[in-house]
CSV table of C-alpha atoms in Angstrom, one decimal:
chain,number,residue,atom,x,y,z
A,1,MET,CA,-67.7,104.2,64.1
A,2,SER,CA,-64.2,103.8,65.6
A,3,ASP,CA,-63.1,107.2,64.5
A,4,PHE,CA,-66.1,108.7,66.2
A,5,ILE,CA,-65.2,107.0,69.6
A,6,CYS,CA,-61.6,108.2,69.4
A,7,GLU,CA,-62.8,111.7,68.8
A,8,ILE,CA,-65.0,111.5,71.8
A,9,MET,CA,-62.1,110.4,74.0
A,10,ARG,CA,-59.8,113.2,72.8
A,11,THR,CA,-62.5,115.6,73.6
A,12,ARG,CA,-62.9,114.2,77.2
A,13,ILE,CA,-59.1,114.3,77.9
A,14,TRP,CA,-58.8,117.8,76.6
A,15,CYS,CA,-61.7,118.9,78.6
A,16,ASN,CA,-60.3,117.1,81.9
A,17,PRO,CA,-56.4,116.6,81.8
A,18,THR,CA,-56.0,116.0,85.6
A,19,PRO,CA,-56.0,112.2,85.5
A,20,MET,CA,-53.2,112.1,82.9
A,21,ARG,CA,-51.2,114.8,84.8
A,22,ASP,CA,-51.3,112.7,87.9
A,23,TYR,CA,-50.2,109.7,86.1
A,24,PHE,CA,-47.1,111.4,84.5
A,25,THR,CA,-46.3,113.1,87.8
A,26,SER,CA,-46.1,109.8,89.5
A,27,GLN,CA,-43.9,108.4,86.8
A,28,LEU,CA,-41.5,111.4,87.0
A,29,SER,CA,-41.4,111.3,90.8
A,30,GLN,CA,-40.3,107.6,90.7
A,31,ALA,CA,-37.6,108.4,88.1
A,32,LEU,CA,-36.3,111.3,90.2
A,33,ASN,CA,-36.2,109.1,93.3
A,34,GLY,CA,-33.9,106.7,91.4
A,35,LEU,CA,-31.7,109.5,90.1
A,36,SER,CA,-31.5,111.0,93.6
A,37,ASP,CA,-30.2,107.7,94.9
A,38,ARG,CA,-27.6,107.6,92.2
A,39,ALA,CA,-26.6,111.2,93.0
A,40,LYS,CA,-26.3,110.3,96.7
A,41,GLU,CA,-24.1,107.3,95.8
A,42,ALA,CA,-22.0,109.6,93.6
A,43,LYS,CA,-21.4,112.0,96.4
A,44,GLU,CA,-20.4,109.2,98.8
A,45,PHE,CA,-18.1,107.8,96.0
A,46,LEU,CA,-16.4,111.3,95.7
A,47,VAL,CA,-15.9,111.3,99.4
A,48,GLN,CA,-14.3,107.8,99.2
A,49,LEU,CA,-12.1,109.0,96.3
A,50,ARG,CA,-11.0,112.0,98.3
A,51,THR,CA,-10.2,109.8,101.3
A,52,MET,CA,-8.2,107.5,99.0
A,53,VAL,CA,-6.1,110.5,97.8
A,54,GLN,CA,-5.3,111.3,101.4
A,55,GLN,CA,-4.5,107.6,102.2
A,56,ILE,CA,-2.3,107.3,99.1
A,57,GLN,CA,-0.3,110.3,100.2
A,58,GLU,CA,0.0,108.9,103.8
A,59,ASN,CA,0.9,105.4,102.5
A,60,SER,CA,3.4,106.8,100.1
A,61,VAL,CA,5.2,108.6,102.9
A,62,GLU,CA,5.1,105.5,105.0
A,63,PHE,CA,6.3,103.3,102.2
A,64,GLU,CA,9.1,105.7,101.2
A,65,ALA,CA,10.3,105.7,104.9
A,66,CYS,CA,10.2,101.9,104.9
A,67,LEU,CA,12.1,101.7,101.7
A,68,VAL,CA,14.7,104.2,103.0
A,69,ALA,CA,15.0,102.2,106.2
A,70,GLN,CA,15.5,98.9,104.2
A,71,CYS,CA,18.1,100.5,102.0
A,72,ASP,CA,19.9,102.0,105.0
A,73,ALA,CA,19.9,98.6,106.6
A,74,LEU,CA,21.6,97.2,103.5
A,75,ILE,CA,24.1,100.0,103.5
A,76,ASP,CA,24.8,99.4,107.2
A,77,ALA,CA,25.2,95.7,106.6
A,78,LEU,CA,27.6,96.5,103.8
A,79,ASN,CA,29.6,98.9,105.9
A,80,ARG,CA,29.8,96.3,108.7
A,81,ARG,CA,31.0,93.7,106.2
A,82,LYS,CA,33.5,96.3,104.8
A,83,ALA,CA,34.9,96.8,108.3
A,84,GLN,CA,35.2,93.0,108.8
A,85,LEU,CA,36.9,92.6,105.5
A,86,LEU,CA,39.3,95.5,106.2
A,87,ALA,CA,40.0,93.8,109.6
A,88,ARG,CA,40.9,90.6,107.8
A,89,VAL,CA,43.2,92.5,105.4
A,90,ASN,CA,44.9,94.2,108.4
A,91,LYS,CA,45.3,90.9,110.1
A,92,GLU,CA,46.8,89.4,107.0
A,93,HIS,CA,49.1,92.5,106.8
A,94,GLU,CA,50.2,92.0,110.4
A,95,HIS,CA,50.7,88.3,109.9
A,96,LYS,CA,52.9,88.8,106.9
A,97,LEU,CA,55.0,91.5,108.7
A,98,LYS,CA,55.4,89.2,111.7
A,99,VAL,CA,56.5,86.2,109.6
A,100,VAL,CA,59.0,88.3,107.6
A,101,ARG,CA,60.3,90.0,110.8
A,102,ASP,CA,60.6,86.6,112.5
A,103,GLN,CA,62.5,85.3,109.6
A,104,ILE,CA,64.8,88.4,109.6
A,105,SER,CA,65.5,87.8,113.3
A,106,HIS,CA,66.0,84.1,112.8
A,107,CYS,CA,68.3,84.6,109.8
A,108,THR,CA,70.2,87.3,111.6
A,109,VAL,CA,71.0,85.0,114.5
A,110,LYS,CA,72.1,82.2,112.2
A,111,LEU,CA,74.2,84.6,110.1
A,112,ARG,CA,75.8,85.9,113.3
A,113,GLN,CA,76.6,82.4,114.4
A,114,THR,CA,77.9,81.5,110.9
A,115,THR,CA,80.1,84.6,110.8
A,116,GLY,CA,81.5,83.8,114.2
A,117,LEU,CA,82.3,80.3,113.2
A,118,MET,CA,84.0,81.5,110.0
A,119,GLU,CA,86.1,84.0,112.0
A,120,TYR,CA,87.0,81.4,114.5
A,121,CYS,CA,88.0,78.9,111.7
A,122,LEU,CA,90.2,81.6,110.0
A,123,GLU,CA,91.9,82.3,113.3
A,124,VAL,CA,92.5,78.5,113.8
A,125,ILE,CA,94.0,78.3,110.2
A,126,LYS,CA,96.4,81.2,111.1
A,127,GLU,CA,97.7,79.4,114.1
A,128,ASN,CA,101.2,77.8,113.8
A,129,ASP,CA,100.5,74.8,116.0
A,130,PRO,CA,100.0,71.8,113.6
A,131,SER,CA,99.3,69.4,116.4
A,132,GLY,CA,96.6,71.6,118.0
A,133,PHE,CA,95.1,72.2,114.6
A,134,LEU,CA,94.9,68.5,113.9
A,135,GLN,CA,93.1,67.9,117.2
A,136,ILE,CA,90.2,70.2,116.4
A,137,SER,CA,90.2,70.3,112.6
A,138,ASP,CA,87.9,67.3,112.2
A,139,ALA,CA,85.3,68.6,114.6
A,140,LEU,CA,85.5,72.1,113.0
A,141,ILE,CA,85.0,70.5,109.5
A,142,ARG,CA,81.9,68.7,110.7
A,143,ARG,CA,80.6,71.8,112.4
A,144,VAL,CA,81.1,73.9,109.2
A,145,HIS,CA,79.3,71.2,107.1
A,146,LEU,CA,76.5,71.1,109.7
A,147,THR,CA,76.2,74.9,109.6
A,148,GLU,CA,76.2,74.8,105.8
A,149,ASP,CA,73.4,72.2,105.9
A,150,GLN,CA,71.4,74.4,108.2
A,151,TRP,CA,71.5,77.1,105.6
A,152,GLY,CA,69.8,74.7,103.2
A,153,LYS,CA,66.2,73.3,103.4
A,154,GLY,CA,64.6,76.6,102.3
A,155,THR,CA,66.3,78.8,105.0
A,156,LEU,CA,67.1,81.4,102.3
A,157,THR,CA,63.6,81.3,100.8
A,158,PRO,CA,61.1,83.8,102.0
A,159,ARG,CA,58.4,82.1,104.1
A,160,MET,CA,55.9,84.7,103.0
A,161,THR,CA,55.0,86.4,99.8
A,162,THR,CA,54.4,90.1,99.4
A,163,ASP,CA,51.2,89.6,97.5
A,164,PHE,CA,47.9,89.5,99.3
A,165,ASP,CA,46.2,86.3,98.3
A,166,LEU,CA,42.8,87.8,98.8
A,167,SER,CA,40.3,88.6,96.1
A,168,LEU,CA,36.9,90.1,96.9
A,169,ASP,CA,34.2,88.5,94.8
A,170,ASN,CA,31.6,91.2,94.7
A,171,SER,CA,29.9,90.1,91.5
A,172,PRO,CA,27.1,88.1,93.2
A,173,LEU,CA,26.3,91.1,95.5
A,174,LEU,CA,26.3,93.5,92.5
A,175,GLN,CA,24.0,91.2,90.6
A,176,SER,CA,21.7,91.0,93.6
A,177,ILE,CA,21.7,94.8,93.9
A,178,HIS,CA,20.8,95.1,90.2
A,179,GLN,CA,18.0,92.6,90.7
A,180,LEU,CA,16.7,94.3,93.7
A,181,ASP,CA,13.1,95.2,92.9
A,182,PHE,CA,9.6,95.3,94.2
A,183,VAL,CA,7.5,92.1,94.2
A,184,GLN,CA,3.8,92.2,93.7
A,185,VAL,CA,2.0,91.1,96.9
A,186,LYS,CA,0.0,88.0,96.2
A,187,ALA,CA,-2.5,86.2,98.2
A,188,SER,CA,-0.5,84.5,101.0
A,189,SER,CA,0.2,80.8,100.8
A,190,PRO,CA,0.8,78.7,103.8
A,191,VAL,CA,4.2,78.3,105.5
A,192,PRO,CA,5.9,74.9,105.7
A,193,ALA,CA,5.0,72.4,108.3
A,194,THR,CA,7.2,72.0,111.4
A,195,PRO,CA,10.2,69.8,110.6
A,196,ILE,CA,10.7,66.6,112.6
A,197,LEU,CA,14.2,65.8,114.1
A,198,GLN,CA,15.1,62.2,113.3
A,199,LEU,CA,16.4,61.1,116.7
A,200,GLU,CA,17.8,57.8,115.4
A,201,GLU,CA,20.2,59.7,113.1
A,202,CYS,CA,21.2,62.5,115.5
A,203,CYS,CA,24.5,61.8,117.4
A,204,THR,CA,27.6,63.4,118.8
A,205,HIS,CA,31.3,62.4,118.3
A,206,ASN,CA,34.1,64.0,120.3
A,207,ASN,CA,33.2,67.7,120.1
A,208,SER,CA,31.0,67.4,116.9
A,209,ALA,CA,27.3,67.0,116.6
A,210,THR,CA,25.3,65.6,113.6
A,211,LEU,CA,21.6,66.4,113.3
A,212,SER,CA,19.1,65.1,110.8
A,213,TRP,CA,15.5,66.2,110.2
A,214,LYS,CA,12.6,65.7,107.7
A,215,GLN,CA,9.2,67.2,106.8
A,216,PRO,CA,6.1,65.5,108.2
A,217,PRO,CA,4.9,62.6,106.0
A,218,LEU,CA,1.5,64.3,105.2
A,219,SER,CA,2.9,67.8,104.6
A,220,THR,CA,1.7,69.3,101.3
A,221,VAL,CA,3.6,72.6,101.5
A,222,ALA,CA,7.2,72.6,100.1
A,223,ALA,CA,10.0,74.1,102.1
A,224,ASP,CA,12.7,76.2,100.4
A,225,GLY,CA,15.2,75.5,103.1
A,226,TYR,CA,15.9,75.0,106.8
A,227,ILE,CA,17.4,76.9,109.7
A,228,LEU,CA,19.3,74.9,112.3
A,229,GLU,CA,20.0,76.6,115.7
A,230,LEU,CA,22.2,75.6,118.7
A,231,ASP,CA,22.6,77.3,122.0
A,232,ASP,CA,26.1,77.9,123.5
A,233,GLY,CA,26.3,74.7,125.5
A,234,SER,CA,25.6,76.6,128.8
A,235,GLY,CA,21.9,77.3,128.4
A,236,GLY,CA,22.5,80.6,126.6
A,237,GLN,CA,20.8,82.1,123.6
A,238,PHE,CA,20.3,80.1,120.4
A,239,ARG,CA,22.4,80.9,117.3
A,240,GLU,CA,22.1,79.9,113.7
A,241,VAL,CA,24.6,77.3,112.7
A,242,TYR,CA,23.2,76.2,109.3
A,243,VAL,CA,20.9,77.7,106.7
A,244,GLY,CA,20.2,75.7,103.5
A,245,LYS,CA,18.3,73.0,101.7
A,246,GLU,CA,20.0,70.0,103.2
A,247,THR,CA,18.3,67.9,105.8
A,248,MET,CA,21.5,66.8,107.7
A,249,CYS,CA,24.2,68.9,109.2
A,250,THR,CA,27.4,68.3,111.2
A,251,VAL,CA,28.5,71.0,113.6
A,252,ASP,CA,32.2,71.0,114.6
A,253,GLY,CA,34.2,72.9,117.2
A,254,LEU,CA,31.8,72.5,120.1
A,255,HIS,CA,33.0,72.4,123.7
A,256,PHE,CA,33.8,69.1,125.2
A,257,ASN,CA,31.7,67.7,128.1
A,258,SER,CA,28.9,70.2,127.4
A,259,THR,CA,25.1,69.9,126.9
A,260,TYR,CA,23.7,71.6,123.8
A,261,ASN,CA,20.1,72.3,122.8
A,262,ALA,CA,19.2,72.1,119.1
A,263,ARG,CA,16.1,73.0,117.1
A,264,VAL,CA,15.2,73.5,113.4
A,265,LYS,CA,12.6,75.3,111.5
A,266,ALA,CA,11.6,75.4,107.8
A,267,PHE,CA,11.0,78.4,105.6
A,268,ASN,CA,9.6,79.3,102.2
A,269,LYS,CA,8.7,82.6,100.4
A,270,THR,CA,5.7,83.0,102.7
A,271,GLY,CA,7.5,82.7,106.0
A,272,VAL,CA,9.0,80.3,108.5
A,273,SER,CA,7.4,77.3,110.3
A,274,PRO,CA,7.3,76.9,114.1
A,275,TYR,CA,10.4,75.4,115.7
A,276,SER,CA,10.8,71.6,116.0
A,277,LYS,CA,10.9,70.0,119.4
A,278,THR,CA,14.3,70.8,121.1
A,279,LEU,CA,16.9,68.0,121.1
A,280,VAL,CA,19.4,67.8,123.9
A,281,LEU,CA,22.9,66.7,122.8
A,282,GLN,CA,25.9,65.8,125.1
A,283,THR,CA,29.4,66.1,123.7
A,284,SER,CA,32.2,63.7,124.8
A,285,GLU,CA,33.5,64.0,128.3
A,286,VAL,CA,37.1,63.5,127.2
A,287,ALA,CA,38.8,64.3,123.9
A,288,TRP,CA,40.2,61.8,121.4
A,289,PHE,CA,42.6,63.2,118.9
A,290,ALA,CA,45.8,62.6,116.9
A,291,PHE,CA,48.6,64.8,115.6
A,292,ASP,CA,47.7,67.0,112.6
A,293,PRO,CA,49.9,66.5,109.5
A,294,GLY,CA,48.1,69.4,107.8
A,295,SER,CA,49.6,72.1,110.1
A,296,ALA,CA,52.9,70.4,111.1
A,297,HIS,CA,56.4,71.3,109.9
A,298,SER,CA,57.4,69.4,106.8
A,299,ASP,CA,60.3,67.7,108.7
A,300,ILE,CA,57.8,65.9,111.1
A,301,ILE,CA,57.5,62.2,110.4
A,302,PHE,CA,54.1,60.5,111.3
A,303,SER,CA,53.2,56.9,112.0
A,304,ASN,CA,50.8,54.8,114.0
A,305,ASP,CA,47.7,56.6,112.6
A,306,ASN,CA,49.3,60.0,113.3
A,307,LEU,CA,49.7,59.2,117.0
A,308,THR,CA,53.5,58.8,116.9
A,309,VAL,CA,55.9,61.5,115.6
A,310,THR,CA,59.6,62.0,115.1
A,311,CYS,CA,61.6,64.4,113.0
A,312,SER,CA,64.1,64.2,110.1
A,313,SER,CA,66.0,67.3,111.2
A,314,TYR,CA,68.5,68.0,114.0
A,315,ASP,CA,66.6,71.3,114.6
A,316,ASP,CA,63.5,71.5,116.7
A,317,ARG,CA,60.2,71.3,114.7
A,318,VAL,CA,56.7,71.7,116.0
A,319,VAL,CA,53.6,69.6,115.5
A,320,LEU,CA,50.1,70.3,116.8
A,321,GLY,CA,47.2,68.2,117.9
A,322,LYS,CA,44.2,68.1,115.6
A,323,THR,CA,41.7,69.3,118.3
A,324,GLY,CA,41.6,72.7,119.9
A,325,PHE,CA,40.3,73.5,123.4
A,326,SER,CA,38.7,76.7,124.7
A,327,LYS,CA,36.7,75.4,127.6
A,328,GLY,CA,36.8,72.7,130.2
A,329,VAL,CA,39.5,70.5,131.8
A,330,HIS,CA,41.7,68.3,129.4
A,331,TYR,CA,44.5,65.9,130.1
A,332,TRP,CA,46.7,63.9,127.7
A,333,GLU,CA,50.0,62.1,127.9
A,334,LEU,CA,53.0,61.4,125.7
A,335,THR,CA,55.4,58.5,126.0
A,336,ILE,CA,59.1,58.8,125.0
A,337,ASP,CA,59.7,56.0,122.6
A,338,ARG,CA,63.2,57.1,121.6
A,339,TYR,CA,65.6,59.4,123.4
A,340,ASP,CA,69.2,59.7,122.0
A,341,ASN,CA,72.0,62.1,122.8
A,342,HIS,CA,70.1,64.0,125.5
A,343,PRO,CA,68.0,66.4,123.5
A,344,ASP,CA,65.4,68.7,125.1
A,345,PRO,CA,61.9,68.2,123.5
A,346,ALA,CA,59.2,70.5,124.5
A,347,PHE,CA,55.5,69.8,125.4
A,348,GLY,CA,52.6,72.1,125.9
A,349,VAL,CA,49.9,74.1,124.1
A,350,ALA,CA,50.0,76.6,121.3
A,351,ARG,CA,47.9,78.8,119.0
A,352,ILE,CA,47.2,77.6,115.5
A,353,ASP,CA,49.7,80.1,114.0
A,354,VAL,CA,52.6,79.2,116.3
A,355,MET,CA,56.1,79.1,114.6
A,356,LYS,CA,56.8,75.6,113.5
A,357,ASP,CA,60.6,75.8,112.9
A,358,MET,CA,61.9,76.5,116.4
A,359,MET,CA,61.5,75.1,119.9
A,360,LEU,CA,58.0,75.3,121.4
A,361,GLY,CA,57.7,78.3,123.6
A,362,LYS,CA,60.3,80.5,121.8
A,363,ASP,CA,57.5,82.8,120.4
A,364,ASP,CA,54.4,84.3,122.1
A,365,LYS,CA,52.1,81.7,120.6
A,366,ALA,CA,53.1,78.7,122.8
A,367,TRP,CA,53.3,77.8,126.5
A,368,ALA,CA,55.6,74.8,127.1
A,369,MET,CA,57.9,72.8,129.3
A,370,TYR,CA,61.1,71.7,127.7
A,371,VAL,CA,63.0,68.9,129.5
A,372,ASP,CA,66.3,67.0,129.1
A,373,ASN,CA,67.7,64.0,130.9
A,374,ASN,CA,68.3,66.0,134.1
A,375,ARG,CA,65.9,68.9,134.5
A,376,SER,CA,63.1,71.0,133.0
A,377,TRP,CA,62.1,74.6,132.4
A,378,PHE,CA,58.9,76.4,131.5
A,379,MET,CA,59.0,78.7,128.5
A,380,HIS,CA,56.7,81.3,126.9
A,381,ASN,CA,57.9,84.0,124.5
A,382,ASN,CA,61.5,82.8,125.0
A,383,SER,CA,61.3,83.5,128.7
A,384,HIS,CA,62.7,80.6,130.8
A,385,THR,CA,61.3,80.0,134.3
A,386,ASN,CA,61.1,77.5,137.1
A,387,ARG,CA,64.1,75.2,136.6
A,388,THR,CA,63.1,71.9,138.1
A,389,GLU,CA,65.3,68.9,138.8
A,390,GLY,CA,64.3,65.6,137.2
A,391,GLY,CA,64.4,64.7,133.6
A,392,ILE,CA,63.3,62.1,131.1
A,393,THR,CA,64.7,58.9,129.5
A,394,LYS,CA,63.3,56.4,127.0
A,395,GLY,CA,60.0,55.1,128.3
A,396,ALA,CA,59.2,58.2,130.4
A,397,THR,CA,55.6,59.7,130.3
A,398,ILE,CA,54.8,63.4,130.0
A,399,GLY,CA,51.4,64.5,131.2
A,400,VAL,CA,49.8,67.8,130.1
A,401,LEU,CA,46.8,69.2,132.1
A,402,LEU,CA,45.0,72.2,130.6
A,403,ASP,CA,42.4,73.5,133.0
A,404,LEU,CA,40.5,76.3,131.2
A,405,ASN,CA,38.0,76.6,134.0
A,406,ARG,CA,40.8,77.7,136.3
A,407,LYS,CA,42.9,79.1,133.4
A,408,THR,CA,46.0,77.0,134.3
A,409,LEU,CA,48.5,74.7,132.6
A,410,THR,CA,50.3,72.0,134.6
A,411,PHE,CA,52.9,69.4,133.6
A,412,PHE,CA,53.7,65.9,134.9
A,413,VAL,CA,56.6,63.5,134.5
A,414,ASN,CA,56.0,59.9,135.2
A,415,ASN,CA,52.7,60.7,137.1
A,416,GLU,CA,54.4,63.3,139.3
A,417,GLN,CA,53.7,67.0,139.0
A,418,GLN,CA,56.8,68.7,137.5
A,419,GLY,CA,57.4,72.0,139.4
A,420,PRO,CA,54.6,74.4,140.3
A,421,ILE,CA,51.6,75.3,138.1
A,422,ALA,CA,53.4,76.3,134.9
A,423,PHE,CA,51.2,79.0,133.6
A,424,GLU,CA,48.2,80.9,134.8
A,425,ASN,CA,45.6,83.2,133.2
A,426,VAL,CA,45.6,81.2,129.9
A,427,GLU,CA,42.5,82.0,127.9
A,428,GLY,CA,41.4,81.4,124.3
A,429,LEU,CA,41.8,78.5,121.8
A,430,PHE,CA,44.7,76.2,122.4
A,431,PHE,CA,46.0,73.1,120.5
A,432,PRO,CA,48.2,70.4,122.1
A,433,ALA,CA,51.7,70.9,120.8
A,434,VAL,CA,55.2,69.2,120.8
A,435,SER,CA,58.6,70.2,119.5
A,436,LEU,CA,61.3,67.7,118.9
A,437,ASN,CA,64.3,66.8,116.6
A,438,ARG,CA,65.5,63.5,115.1
A,439,ASN,CA,66.8,62.2,118.4
A,440,VAL,CA,63.3,61.9,119.9
A,441,GLN,CA,60.2,60.0,119.1
A,442,VAL,CA,57.0,60.3,121.1
A,443,THR,CA,53.5,58.7,121.1
A,444,LEU,CA,50.3,60.5,122.0
A,445,HIS,CA,47.7,59.1,124.3
A,446,THR,CA,44.3,60.8,124.5
A,447,GLY,CA,40.8,60.1,125.8
A,448,LEU,CA,42.3,60.1,129.3
A,449,PRO,CA,40.3,61.2,132.4
A,450,VAL,CA,41.7,64.0,134.6
A,451,PRO,CA,43.9,62.4,137.3
A,452,ASP,CA,42.0,61.6,140.5
A,453,PHE,CA,44.4,63.6,142.7
A,454,TYR,CA,43.9,66.7,140.6
A,455,SER,CA,40.1,66.4,140.5
A,456,SER,CA,39.9,66.1,144.3
A,457,ARG,CA,42.3,69.0,144.7
A,458,ALA,CA,40.3,71.1,142.3
A,459,SER,CA,37.0,70.3,144.1
A,460,ILE,CA,38.5,71.3,147.5
A,461,ALA,CA,39.8,74.6,145.9
């Protein structure tokens, strides 16, 4: 029976196929619609790929240009550093030549004096006047011995070596160059939080400032380091004074009686934090300092916490103060504790590299007044000017007033100005300085205000 029914159905389909055709046509149309959508997506994808090709080419050109610029910046920085290092070598070269030439000049003068003394002594020996010889022989012998002693104490030892004690350590830079590579850009992580300046630990002393900071208590982002910035003390631009991991820093060499603004920010590999609040710092109005054993001639003898000095030599030796000045008005005094045999000590200011084995003012690195028991002179680069009557004794007070606002240097003896303004147009970094021999002892007094009469006169001017 079933076979019969199937046969009837096949006969009907064969006789009328339209319904089945419509059915399969519908199915094929639906499949084509899906395939058409895929083909459309493929065309759009090809357009996207072709656009990517163009973008890759453009980005490659831009990236190469950026890479070249970064490498050129490194080369420029290296060339600038090269120029700075060459300048240091040239400065060292000039310094060595000057020291050697100064020693040649110094030794030549001493040799000429020694030769003259020898010739004079030989002439005296040739004289046939025994009584005259006996009158001066003792003094001549002492003078010969003294001259011979002056040739000791390292006089015939070069003060400077011919070698350049400079060695360029380029291994860290070479290692950094070898390690220079691209880093894979990752999803950005947050920058550190803004540091907080700890006001209770920030302070100034003399012309130094100490600053301390910390991360906020609830900060969860670590800082790799910090950047501390100060302005110039006159409201100018900020400059970096410290970069590192520490959270405390002392900045030396600031100007006296100046107001500085300080701020700090944190950084990590992602970037830098915002700046902290700005802290205002005021340096000391007057300078407190002592003599500097580190830069003094070896014949200088120190006592009284380096405030009192004398000398073991009959020759003049130089000692500097420990603090340098480049701005503002500064006044200090020196009392004469001992003054024997009428020597002529010198007082004034000098550069850090002043010659230490001759009277202050003999070279071009010092500006000084030298004074004996009757009169004084000003001296710079061995040029003597403005002889002024009035000298010193034990107990006298020498005042030195360095006015870098008006670029002048003035001297006082026992609270009275000694002569006119000694020097004008003085600019740069100056250190208080004294030269003396074994017949003199002086004590330094600092932290003194500018004398009232000078302040009023300066305000009128």
